[in-house]
């Protein structure tokens, strides 16, 4: 009676465990892809912001530009920062990188040696930089840069640059850490520039997660189990790669990782539920079997004992029979 119960319990756990594992993996993969999309959409808004700024009449229209004082231009830039609340510096420079006007704050130096300045100057289109440490503030930042073209002639006159500290991007993704998941954003060099564990920022993603190098090389999404070498914990790791049309030079690479002890907690609960249920059922079957066996064999054993006593000469031995 116990063998079928044990067999069914084992089979039920095996099938349910596989199904739950697949569901958890698929769910986390979908969340990773959703996070990558969220980052892309946040960045394309910044891509739009810098183009709006580059097309402001005080910069693009010759007559208005000449009629507006540097102080008035600075007021407009300051209001732009105050309205968006994610930039800490705006600056307009000439094609040599020299400052024309800037928002309040530390003085912006010549930008001709900055990679984002050179890219915009060469391509003559807007650009979003990879995260990099600001030489002025030593803060990890992302730069949105665009050419300022004359509204009449279309000739590039200036270059406008907006600086956004990475902490504002963190505000977009930090909710993923509240559910027990650890988010990681990877830059074009394969290093983490944003992570739930702050000390992981700057580390090489391929070194921290085994088997990730193949995914980074092919940009193939996948979910797998690996040991995070940063804290030596086994984790369920989901990698997602996303590009967004209209957002050149920016590709979101995201990792969501969850400790397997947390991710597969439901399986442990299922295991113990089935184990306890199967064990109690087996014990119940065994108890019923023992009771039935005792009920069936006790009259035979009593009769045998009585006959044995008669054979030994105890002729006054009696057997009480209460059944047909």
PDB file of N, CA and C in Angstrom, residues 111-169:
ATOM      1  N   UNK A 111      36.245  71.396 -24.061  1.00  0.00           N
ATOM      2  CA  UNK A 111      35.777  70.017 -24.222  1.00  0.00           C
ATOM      3  C   UNK A 111      36.337  69.318 -25.454  1.00  0.00           C
ATOM      4  N   UNK A 112      37.297  69.933 -26.114  1.00  0.00           N
ATOM      5  CA  UNK A 112      37.777  69.368 -27.376  1.00  0.00           C
ATOM      6  C   UNK A 112      38.410  67.988 -27.210  1.00  0.00           C
ATOM      7  N   UNK A 113      38.883  67.660 -25.986  1.00  0.00           N
ATOM      8  CA  UNK A 113      39.515  66.353 -25.795  1.00  0.00           C
ATOM      9  C   UNK A 113      38.542  65.279 -25.328  1.00  0.00           C
ATOM     10  N   UNK A 114      37.277  65.633 -25.181  1.00  0.00           N
ATOM     11  CA  UNK A 114      36.286  64.656 -24.734  1.00  0.00           C
ATOM     12  C   UNK A 114      35.836  63.812 -25.920  1.00  0.00           C
ATOM     13  N   UNK A 115      35.684  62.510 -25.687  1.00  0.00           N
ATOM     14  CA  UNK A 115      35.307  61.613 -26.780  1.00  0.00           C
ATOM     15  C   UNK A 115      33.925  61.945 -27.326  1.00  0.00           C
ATOM     16  N   UNK A 116      32.980  62.328 -26.441  1.00  0.00           N
ATOM     17  CA  UNK A 116      31.631  62.630 -26.915  1.00  0.00           C
ATOM     18  C   UNK A 116      31.626  63.888 -27.782  1.00  0.00           C
ATOM     19  N   UNK A 117      32.484  64.849 -27.482  1.00  0.00           N
ATOM     20  CA  UNK A 117      32.581  66.059 -28.309  1.00  0.00           C
ATOM     21  C   UNK A 117      33.083  65.703 -29.707  1.00  0.00           C
ATOM     22  N   UNK A 118      34.097  64.863 -29.766  1.00  0.00           N
ATOM     23  CA  UNK A 118      34.669  64.483 -31.056  1.00  0.00           C
ATOM     24  C   UNK A 118      33.681  63.668 -31.888  1.00  0.00           C
ATOM     25  N   UNK A 119      32.920  62.798 -31.228  1.00  0.00           N
ATOM     26  CA  UNK A 119      31.940  61.986 -31.960  1.00  0.00           C
ATOM     27  C   UNK A 119      30.864  62.851 -32.603  1.00  0.00           C
ATOM     28  N   UNK A 120      30.368  63.841 -31.849  1.00  0.00           N
ATOM     29  CA  UNK A 120      29.330  64.720 -32.390  1.00  0.00           C
ATOM     30  C   UNK A 120      29.905  65.601 -33.493  1.00  0.00           C
ATOM     31  N   UNK A 121      31.100  66.066 -33.296  1.00  0.00           N
ATOM     32  CA  UNK A 121      31.731  66.918 -34.311  1.00  0.00           C
ATOM     33  C   UNK A 121      31.942  66.153 -35.609  1.00  0.00           C
ATOM     34  N   UNK A 122      32.312  64.885 -35.501  1.00  0.00           N
ATOM     35  CA  UNK A 122      32.563  64.076 -36.699  1.00  0.00           C
ATOM     36  C   UNK A 122      31.281  63.609 -37.377  1.00  0.00           C
ATOM     37  N   UNK A 123      30.281  63.192 -36.546  1.00  0.00           N
ATOM     38  CA  UNK A 123      29.051  62.630 -37.121  1.00  0.00           C
ATOM     39  C   UNK A 123      27.994  63.691 -37.420  1.00  0.00           C
ATOM     40  N   UNK A 124      28.112  64.832 -36.736  1.00  0.00           N
ATOM     41  CA  UNK A 124      27.156  65.937 -36.893  1.00  0.00           C
ATOM     42  C   UNK A 124      25.734  65.507 -36.544  1.00  0.00           C
ATOM     43  N   UNK A 125      25.611  64.668 -35.542  1.00  0.00           N
ATOM     44  CA  UNK A 125      24.291  64.261 -35.050  1.00  0.00           C
ATOM     45  C   UNK A 125      24.360  64.043 -33.536  1.00  0.00           C
ATOM     46  N   UNK A 126      23.186  63.936 -32.927  1.00  0.00           N
ATOM     47  CA  UNK A 126      23.118  63.781 -31.470  1.00  0.00           C
ATOM     48  C   UNK A 126      23.744  62.456 -31.050  1.00  0.00           C
ATOM     49  N   UNK A 127      24.185  62.428 -29.800  1.00  0.00           N
ATOM     50  CA  UNK A 127      24.923  61.265 -29.311  1.00  0.00           C
ATOM     51  C   UNK A 127      24.688  61.105 -27.803  1.00  0.00           C
ATOM     52  N   UNK A 128      24.574  59.841 -27.366  1.00  0.00           N
ATOM     53  CA  UNK A 128      24.506  59.509 -25.946  1.00  0.00           C
ATOM     54  C   UNK A 128      25.766  58.723 -25.598  1.00  0.00           C
ATOM     55  N   UNK A 129      26.532  59.215 -24.647  1.00  0.00           N
ATOM     56  CA  UNK A 129      27.803  58.563 -24.315  1.00  0.00           C
ATOM     57  C   UNK A 129      27.594  57.357 -23.422  1.00  0.00           C
ATOM     58  N   UNK A 130      28.618  56.527 -23.353  1.00  0.00           N
ATOM     59  CA  UNK A 130      28.657  55.472 -22.360  1.00  0.00           C
ATOM     60  C   UNK A 130      28.936  56.110 -20.993  1.00  0.00           C
ATOM     61  N   UNK A 131      28.537  55.457 -19.916  1.00  0.00           N
ATOM     62  CA  UNK A 131      28.819  56.018 -18.587  1.00  0.00           C
ATOM     63  C   UNK A 131      30.329  56.211 -18.402  1.00  0.00           C
ATOM     64  N   UNK A 132      30.719  57.360 -17.895  1.00  0.00           N
ATOM     65  CA  UNK A 132      32.128  57.661 -17.655  1.00  0.00           C
ATOM     66  C   UNK A 132      32.249  58.633 -16.501  1.00  0.00           C
ATOM     67  N   UNK A 133      33.389  58.608 -15.869  1.00  0.00           N
ATOM     68  CA  UNK A 133      33.619  59.479 -14.717  1.00  0.00           C
ATOM     69  C   UNK A 133      33.895  60.891 -15.205  1.00  0.00           C
ATOM     70  N   UNK A 134      33.158  61.847 -14.676  1.00  0.00           N
ATOM     71  CA  UNK A 134      33.358  63.241 -15.041  1.00  0.00           C
ATOM     72  C   UNK A 134      34.717  63.723 -14.545  1.00  0.00           C
ATOM     73  N   UNK A 135      35.455  64.370 -15.422  1.00  0.00           N
ATOM     74  CA  UNK A 135      36.757  64.911 -15.027  1.00  0.00           C
ATOM     75  C   UNK A 135      36.608  66.118 -14.110  1.00  0.00           C
ATOM     76  N   UNK A 136      35.414  66.685 -14.102  1.00  0.00           N
ATOM     77  CA  UNK A 136      35.177  67.876 -13.275  1.00  0.00           C
ATOM     78  C   UNK A 136      34.688  67.520 -11.881  1.00  0.00           C
ATOM     79  N   UNK A 137      33.715  66.579 -11.814  1.00  0.00           N
ATOM     80  CA  UNK A 137      33.103  66.250 -10.521  1.00  0.00           C
ATOM     81  C   UNK A 137      33.522  64.889  -9.987  1.00  0.00           C
ATOM     82  N   UNK A 138      34.205  64.079 -10.811  1.00  0.00           N
ATOM     83  CA  UNK A 138      34.600  62.709 -10.440  1.00  0.00           C
ATOM     84  C   UNK A 138      33.388  61.825 -10.166  1.00  0.00           C
ATOM     85  N   UNK A 139      32.251  62.193 -10.744  1.00  0.00           N
ATOM     86  CA  UNK A 139      31.017  61.427 -10.595  1.00  0.00           C
ATOM     87  C   UNK A 139      30.736  60.660 -11.873  1.00  0.00           C
ATOM     88  N   UNK A 140      30.328  59.386 -11.732  1.00  0.00           N
ATOM     89  CA  UNK A 140      29.975  58.594 -12.905  1.00  0.00           C
ATOM     90  C   UNK A 140      28.754  59.217 -13.572  1.00  0.00           C
ATOM     91  N   UNK A 141      28.908  59.581 -14.835  1.00  0.00           N
ATOM     92  CA  UNK A 141      27.859  60.333 -15.518  1.00  0.00           C
ATOM     93  C   UNK A 141      27.670  59.845 -16.946  1.00  0.00           C
ATOM     94  N   UNK A 142      26.519  60.207 -17.504  1.00  0.00           N
ATOM     95  CA  UNK A 142      26.211  59.942 -18.909  1.00  0.00           C
ATOM     96  C   UNK A 142      26.007  61.298 -19.586  1.00  0.00           C
ATOM     97  N   UNK A 143      26.571  61.457 -20.778  1.00  0.00           N
ATOM     98  CA  UNK A 143      26.500  62.732 -21.479  1.00  0.00           C
ATOM     99  C   UNK A 143      25.599  62.625 -22.708  1.00  0.00           C
ATOM    100  N   UNK A 144      24.686  63.576 -22.817  1.00  0.00           N
ATOM    101  CA  UNK A 144      23.862  63.722 -24.011  1.00  0.00           C
ATOM    102  C   UNK A 144      24.387  64.948 -24.751  1.00  0.00           C
ATOM    103  N   UNK A 145      24.737  64.774 -26.025  1.00  0.00           N
ATOM    104  CA  UNK A 145      25.410  65.834 -26.782  1.00  0.00           C
ATOM    105  C   UNK A 145      24.756  65.943 -28.155  1.00  0.00           C
ATOM    106  N   UNK A 146      24.658  67.181 -28.656  1.00  0.00           N
ATOM    107  CA  UNK A 146      24.033  67.375 -29.970  1.00  0.00           C
ATOM    108  C   UNK A 146      24.594  68.623 -30.632  1.00  0.00           C
ATOM    109  N   UNK A 147      24.626  68.640 -31.965  1.00  0.00           N
ATOM    110  CA  UNK A 147      25.055  69.850 -32.683  1.00  0.00           C
ATOM    111  C   UNK A 147      23.934  70.888 -32.684  1.00  0.00           C
ATOM    112  N   UNK A 148      24.303  72.141 -32.565  1.00  0.00           N
ATOM    113  CA  UNK A 148      23.335  73.236 -32.669  1.00  0.00           C
ATOM    114  C   UNK A 148      23.458  73.793 -34.089  1.00  0.00           C
ATOM    115  N   UNK A 149      22.408  73.599 -34.877  1.00  0.00           N
ATOM    116  CA  UNK A 149      22.449  74.018 -36.275  1.00  0.00           C
ATOM    117  C   UNK A 149      21.621  75.288 -36.472  1.00  0.00           C
ATOM    118  N   UNK A 150      22.139  76.166 -37.284  1.00  0.00           N
ATOM    119  CA  UNK A 150      21.430  77.402 -37.582  1.00  0.00           C
ATOM    120  C   UNK A 150      20.089  77.077 -38.216  1.00  0.00           C
ATOM    121  N   UNK A 151      19.031  77.671 -37.723  1.00  0.00           N
ATOM    122  CA  UNK A 151      17.681  77.346 -38.181  1.00  0.00           C
ATOM    123  C   UNK A 151      17.429  77.780 -39.621  1.00  0.00           C
ATOM    124  N   UNK A 152      18.278  78.646 -40.151  1.00  0.00           N
ATOM    125  CA  UNK A 152      18.107  79.123 -41.527  1.00  0.00           C
ATOM    126  C   UNK A 152      19.039  78.386 -42.482  1.00  0.00           C
ATOM    127  N   UNK A 153      20.308  78.362 -42.171  1.00  0.00           N
ATOM    128  CA  UNK A 153      21.297  77.784 -43.080  1.00  0.00           C
ATOM    129  C   UNK A 153      21.523  76.289 -42.849  1.00  0.00           C
ATOM    130  N   UNK A 154      21.183  75.785 -41.665  1.00  0.00           N
ATOM    131  CA  UNK A 154      21.419  74.386 -41.342  1.00  0.00           C
ATOM    132  C   UNK A 154      22.867  74.091 -40.997  1.00  0.00           C
ATOM    133  N   UNK A 155      23.682  75.123 -40.926  1.00  0.00           N
ATOM    134  CA  UNK A 155      25.098  74.948 -40.611  1.00  0.00           C
ATOM    135  C   UNK A 155      25.287  74.772 -39.109  1.00  0.00           C
ATOM    136  N   UNK A 156      26.148  73.814 -38.722  1.00  0.00           N
ATOM    137  CA  UNK A 156      26.433  73.581 -37.309  1.00  0.00           C
ATOM    138  C   UNK A 156      27.263  74.726 -36.754  1.00  0.00           C
ATOM    139  N   UNK A 157      26.719  75.382 -35.727  1.00  0.00           N
ATOM    140  CA  UNK A 157      27.389  76.534 -35.130  1.00  0.00           C
ATOM    141  C   UNK A 157      28.041  76.195 -33.796  1.00  0.00           C
ATOM    142  N   UNK A 158      27.337  75.386 -32.996  1.00  0.00           N
ATOM    143  CA  UNK A 158      27.823  75.072 -31.655  1.00  0.00           C
ATOM    144  C   UNK A 158      27.547  73.600 -31.354  1.00  0.00           C
ATOM    145  N   UNK A 159      27.975  73.195 -30.192  1.00  0.00           N
ATOM    146  CA  UNK A 159      27.654  71.866 -29.671  1.00  0.00           C
ATOM    147  C   UNK A 159      27.147  72.039 -28.247  1.00  0.00           C
ATOM    148  N   UNK A 160      25.994  71.438 -27.962  1.00  0.00           N
ATOM    149  CA  UNK A 160      25.412  71.532 -26.622  1.00  0.00           C
ATOM    150  C   UNK A 160      25.581  70.205 -25.912  1.00  0.00           C
ATOM    151  N   UNK A 161      25.896  70.274 -24.622  1.00  0.00           N
ATOM    152  CA  UNK A 161      26.178  69.063 -23.845  1.00  0.00           C
ATOM    153  C   UNK A 161      25.413  69.095 -22.529  1.00  0.00           C
ATOM    154  N   UNK A 162      24.757  67.981 -22.218  1.00  0.00           N
ATOM    155  CA  UNK A 162      24.050  67.832 -20.945  1.00  0.00           C
ATOM    156  C   UNK A 162      24.678  66.680 -20.178  1.00  0.00           C
ATOM    157  N   UNK A 163      24.912  66.884 -18.896  1.00  0.00           N
ATOM    158  CA  UNK A 163      25.523  65.839 -18.070  1.00  0.00           C
ATOM    159  C   UNK A 163      24.501  65.311 -17.073  1.00  0.00           C
ATOM    160  N   UNK A 164      24.320  63.985 -17.067  1.00  0.00           N
ATOM    161  CA  UNK A 164      23.379  63.343 -16.148  1.00  0.00           C
ATOM    162  C   UNK A 164      24.124  62.332 -15.274  1.00  0.00           C
ATOM    163  N   UNK A 165      24.186  62.549 -13.971  1.00  0.00           N
ATOM    164  CA  UNK A 165      24.792  61.542 -13.088  1.00  0.00           C
ATOM    165  C   UNK A 165      24.033  60.224 -13.184  1.00  0.00           C
ATOM    166  N   UNK A 166      24.757  59.117 -13.122  1.00  0.00           N
ATOM    167  CA  UNK A 166      24.152  57.791 -13.250  1.00  0.00           C
ATOM    168  C   UNK A 166      23.143  57.528 -12.138  1.00  0.00           C
ATOM    169  N   UNK A 167      23.253  58.229 -11.022  1.00  0.00           N
ATOM    170  CA  UNK A 167      22.334  57.993  -9.907  1.00  0.00           C
ATOM    171  C   UNK A 167      20.883  58.217 -10.320  1.00  0.00           C
ATOM    172  N   UNK A 168      20.643  59.068 -11.321  1.00  0.00           N
ATOM    173  CA  UNK A 168      19.262  59.296 -11.759  1.00  0.00           C
ATOM    174  C   UNK A 168      18.739  58.108 -12.559  1.00  0.00           C
ATOM    175  N   UNK A 169      19.618  57.427 -13.252  1.00  0.00           N
ATOM    176  CA  UNK A 169      19.213  56.185 -13.914  1.00  0.00           C
ATOM    177  C   UNK A 169      18.939  55.101 -12.879  1.00  0.00           C
TER     178      UNK A 169
END
